[in-house]
Amino acid sequence: MGKVVVVTSGKGGVGKTTSSAALGAALAQNGEKVVVVDFDVGLRNLDLVMGAERRVVYDLVNVIQGEAKLSQALIRDKRLETLYLLPASQTRDKDNLTPEGVEKVIAALQNAFDWVICDSPAGIERGATLAMRHADIAIVVTNPEVSSVRDSDRIIGLLDSKTLKAENGERMEKHLLLTRYDPVRAERGDMLKVDDVLEILSIPLMGIIPESADVLRASNVGSPVTLADNRSAPALAYFEAARRLKGEALPITIPGEKRSFLGKIFGRKAA
Amino acid sequence: MNDVLTESRPIRLKGRSFLALALTPELPLEDWLTRLDDLASRSAGFFLRRPVVLDVDGLEIDRSQLRDLVDQLGKRNVRIMGIEGARQSLLGADLPPAMNDGRPAADYEAKMAEQAEKAEPLEVAAETVLTAEPAAAKATPSMVVTQPVRSGQSLFFPEGDVTIIGSVASGAEVVAGGSIHIYGALRGRAMAGTTGNASARIFCRKLEAELIAIDGFYKTADDMEQNLRGKAVQIWLDGEALKAGTLG
């Protein structure tokens, strides 16, 4: 049985899709069989980030409504043998997702893959609650800004109440992925610091992805950042996050620490 | 010809008890409404979606004044679900129904215990996972929550004290009949002694609250002493004034 992971957030634009693709690719590069499912019906984007937009024939809604078989809708990545994508529909709306249909699809994917990564839409509405419902593990993606943190807090509340695990009285495993972190701006006080975010959300940190042009560049060429340039800072951070997702206990490095050391040297030179 | 009843399933009617807020207007009504507006402006949305009963017992008003009062409250988004203590002649089809047998909340607990067999358990706010353990035998029931209260969650425990091991997020609220103890940061709202318990207190390890209240007396973030922000604080009621002091 594969593990079902939901990548979720309260606020939009924090990097859920980028993170889903990057983590999926990172896991697949280690030989694990991974499928990334786009739950953002109506606003599909994951296929773009994964460079498969021209290969979408059938989508999640087709499968749920019985118009296509799951095997027809799954798109295999051209670069990685073990990475698959289940795209979302752009033309339908999220009401086409039925709880029974989602349950069936997730169960089928769980039998065929090691990891089922669900890229959730933002917010607390139906699409988001359906995406998180069957998850074993949740990754809460947050930017270091107050509105994002507050909305994530709300989502964590939903993860603890509206999921199957919660209804069965179990605790959902939750991880925090802090994206678009800029240590210089955090130091200046323009952004929340890592400790502040952790203090407010109080769930374990899975990784800090530094703000970087590499992420945008990778998205624009249709490649998960961990595939596009696997030596870049964000790619390294995602590789580490993927290892933590698999249960490895790695120490977390906060990007600022290294930079502030360099900053000290530069500061001394300038003086 | 008589209609033949083919469907023999009965309609279910069940008794259920809810805890509602009771508003007690005072004369002159204009002044009272001004004070209400003042309160509402400082705690935006407090009355939204809450069951509110209008207690007009002993209030010398006539029917048109009462209807006007209900209209005035409606304009302020306070939806009155029933009127308590009104004479029959005051009420009509255009006004909320009469409510009687309301009990002051102090008696509530004992009443609940007696009726435990018959009545449905008290409704806890819908979306929250934090359910109140019915503590029947204990003299002072209390509730312990071992997880943070998240933004958007509402924790309602009119029976007694609430202890939270964790923080109360901004946008979350805790309403307790007794005291509230928070072993973390209080960033949201905390309302203690809501069932008329003036000796209830609020304790927290880090005060960042949006609103605090004890027995209906409020303070919002702007009214709080700024030097207490971020500190371990206790809040109590002294007469009609909320007092706060640091802990330890």
XYZ file of C-alpha atoms in Angstrom, chain B:
248
model
C -63.271 11.600 0.380
C -60.511 11.375 2.911
C -56.895 11.376 1.835
C -55.317 8.054 2.580
C -52.060 8.325 4.367
C -49.769 5.996 2.467
C -46.534 7.061 4.109
C -46.726 5.962 7.727
C -43.293 7.171 8.827
C -43.611 9.597 11.687
C -41.853 12.939 11.771
C -39.150 12.998 14.382
C -39.350 15.681 17.003
C -36.618 15.773 19.546
C -35.870 17.970 22.493
C -32.467 19.552 22.566
C -30.911 22.052 24.873
C -28.701 24.880 23.711
C -26.844 27.537 25.517
C -27.811 30.978 24.272
C -26.639 34.432 25.158
C -29.287 36.593 26.764
C -29.261 40.307 26.095
C -30.855 42.415 28.800
C -31.733 45.885 27.510
C -32.071 48.797 29.880
C -34.077 51.985 29.666
C -33.655 54.378 27.983
C -33.202 52.138 24.982
C -31.344 54.736 22.913
C -28.520 54.895 25.455
C -28.408 51.140 25.725
C -28.175 50.757 21.951
C -25.334 53.272 21.857
C -23.463 51.232 24.428
C -24.182 48.069 22.442
C -22.813 49.709 19.291
C -19.731 50.671 21.200
C -19.235 47.075 22.355
C -19.964 45.692 18.889
C -17.480 48.029 17.251
C -14.768 46.799 19.572
C -15.529 43.118 19.098
C -16.571 42.933 15.480
C -18.690 39.952 14.659
C -19.251 38.862 18.213
C -23.006 38.482 17.776
C -22.858 36.968 14.314
C -24.343 33.490 14.104
C -24.871 33.230 17.837
C -28.237 32.377 19.298
C -29.362 35.448 21.197
C -32.376 35.706 23.483
C -33.794 39.085 24.393
C -34.606 39.262 28.080
C -37.240 41.976 28.601
C -38.305 40.926 32.080
C -39.249 43.968 34.122
C -38.747 46.321 31.196
C -41.569 48.855 30.862
C -42.044 49.021 27.116
C -45.008 48.633 24.814
C -45.424 46.514 21.743
C -44.283 49.040 19.182
C -41.197 49.849 21.251
C -40.369 46.156 21.454
C -40.786 45.710 17.721
C -38.620 48.744 17.163
C -35.956 47.298 19.471
C -35.938 43.982 17.600
C -35.634 45.901 14.307
C -32.807 48.005 15.695
C -30.971 44.871 16.798
C -31.617 43.244 13.420
C -29.951 46.223 11.758
C -26.897 45.500 13.896
C -26.874 41.869 12.737
C -28.067 40.618 16.105
C -30.652 37.978 15.298
C -33.043 37.431 18.136
C -34.221 33.843 18.391
C -36.706 34.417 21.150
C -37.989 36.848 23.717
C -37.957 36.039 27.370
C -40.016 37.564 30.129
C -42.493 39.377 27.873
C -46.215 39.555 28.576
C -48.418 37.695 26.094
C -49.914 40.982 24.901
C -46.492 42.243 23.852
C -45.853 39.454 21.367
C -47.293 38.609 18.003
C -46.599 36.896 14.724
C -44.262 39.681 13.641
C -41.980 39.207 16.633
C -39.719 36.351 17.692
C -41.474 33.682 19.760
C -41.676 33.742 23.520
C -39.113 31.733 25.398
C -39.701 30.657 28.932
C -38.202 28.383 31.524
C -34.801 29.838 30.745
C -32.399 29.143 33.554
C -29.512 31.261 34.615
C -26.429 29.501 33.466
C -25.193 28.893 36.979
C -27.941 26.298 37.398
C -27.241 24.885 34.023
C -24.805 22.225 35.044
C -26.981 20.561 37.652
C -29.919 20.622 35.307
C -27.865 18.945 32.638
C -26.795 16.208 34.988
C -30.405 15.418 35.924
C -31.500 15.330 32.342
C -28.470 13.508 31.051
C -30.560 10.423 30.377
C -33.221 12.198 28.388
C -31.534 15.129 26.768
C -29.062 15.193 23.930
C -25.565 16.194 24.972
C -24.786 19.847 24.687
C -23.895 20.893 21.185
C -20.265 21.819 20.795
C -19.341 24.152 17.938
C -19.595 22.194 14.742
C -16.175 22.246 13.218
C -14.100 21.601 16.242
C -12.504 18.292 17.075
C -12.213 19.216 20.687
C -15.152 17.661 22.376
C -16.072 18.213 25.944
C -15.839 15.104 28.058
C -19.023 14.945 30.094
C -17.741 14.920 33.650
C -20.834 13.879 35.513
C -19.467 12.914 38.890
C -16.947 15.713 39.411
C -17.920 18.699 41.477
C -16.086 21.198 39.256
C -15.842 19.802 35.763
C -12.901 20.839 33.684
C -11.651 20.168 30.222
C -8.062 19.588 29.207
C -7.022 20.143 25.611
C -3.599 18.830 24.676
C -3.370 20.368 21.234
C -3.274 23.929 19.981
C -6.603 25.627 19.286
C -6.306 26.521 15.609
C -7.452 29.570 13.730
C -11.166 29.289 12.962
C -11.834 26.806 15.732
C -14.160 27.589 18.539
C -13.951 25.805 21.835
C -17.056 26.051 23.941
C -17.231 24.627 27.448
C -19.891 26.276 29.570
C -19.551 23.746 32.383
C -16.288 24.859 33.867
C -12.570 25.443 33.471
C -10.615 24.897 30.284
C -6.914 24.093 30.322
C -5.091 24.290 27.015
C -1.629 22.812 26.671
C -0.600 24.728 23.587
C -1.485 28.025 22.026
C -4.742 29.652 21.001
C -4.222 30.960 17.480
C -5.261 34.295 16.159
C -8.808 33.843 14.897
C -9.606 31.068 17.364
C -11.793 31.460 20.410
C -12.190 29.750 23.734
C -15.375 30.238 25.708
C -15.541 28.761 29.184
C -17.962 28.876 32.053
C -15.044 28.916 34.470
C -11.431 29.977 34.183
C -9.198 29.558 31.148
C -5.620 28.372 31.543
C -3.409 28.537 28.479
C 0.072 27.041 28.646
C 1.141 28.737 25.456
C 0.442 31.975 23.663
C -3.046 33.468 23.681
C -3.411 35.139 20.289
C -7.139 34.705 19.712
C -10.115 35.376 21.962
C -10.674 34.061 25.429
C -13.952 34.482 27.254
C -14.055 33.163 30.782
C -16.915 33.049 33.259
C -19.468 33.401 30.482
C -22.137 31.738 32.571
C -22.079 34.515 35.131
C -18.969 33.578 37.040
C -17.258 36.817 38.011
C -14.485 35.042 39.899
C -13.248 33.261 36.768
C -9.780 34.205 35.551
C -7.737 33.916 32.415
C -4.141 32.754 32.650
C -1.724 32.553 29.759
C 1.997 32.153 29.200
C 2.121 34.800 26.520
C -0.528 37.471 26.057
C -1.127 38.451 22.444
C -4.921 38.314 22.650
C -7.401 39.853 20.251
C -10.089 39.969 22.897
C -10.477 38.870 26.484
C -13.666 38.780 28.497
C -14.719 37.727 31.955
C -18.396 37.493 32.842
C -19.324 39.717 29.918
C -16.772 42.477 30.553
C -14.539 42.942 27.557
C -11.190 44.236 26.589
C -9.849 44.197 23.062
C -6.233 44.297 21.939
C -6.260 48.095 21.761
C -7.512 48.539 25.321
C -4.949 46.266 26.904
C -1.887 47.598 28.642
C 0.868 47.446 26.068
C 3.506 46.544 28.647
C 1.770 43.216 29.247
C 2.079 42.094 25.624
C 4.092 38.936 25.236
C 4.216 38.355 28.975
C 2.819 35.628 31.203
C -0.321 37.257 32.496
C -3.408 36.624 34.573
C -6.599 38.558 34.113
C -9.345 38.890 36.671
C -12.426 40.942 37.310
C -12.439 43.614 39.996
C -15.951 44.931 40.286
C -16.678 45.984 36.740
C -13.088 46.450 35.633
C -10.780 43.907 34.095
C -7.449 43.812 35.843
C -4.318 42.200 34.552
C -1.004 41.400 36.124
C 2.110 39.499 35.246
C 2.712 36.026 36.566
C 5.860 34.877 38.267
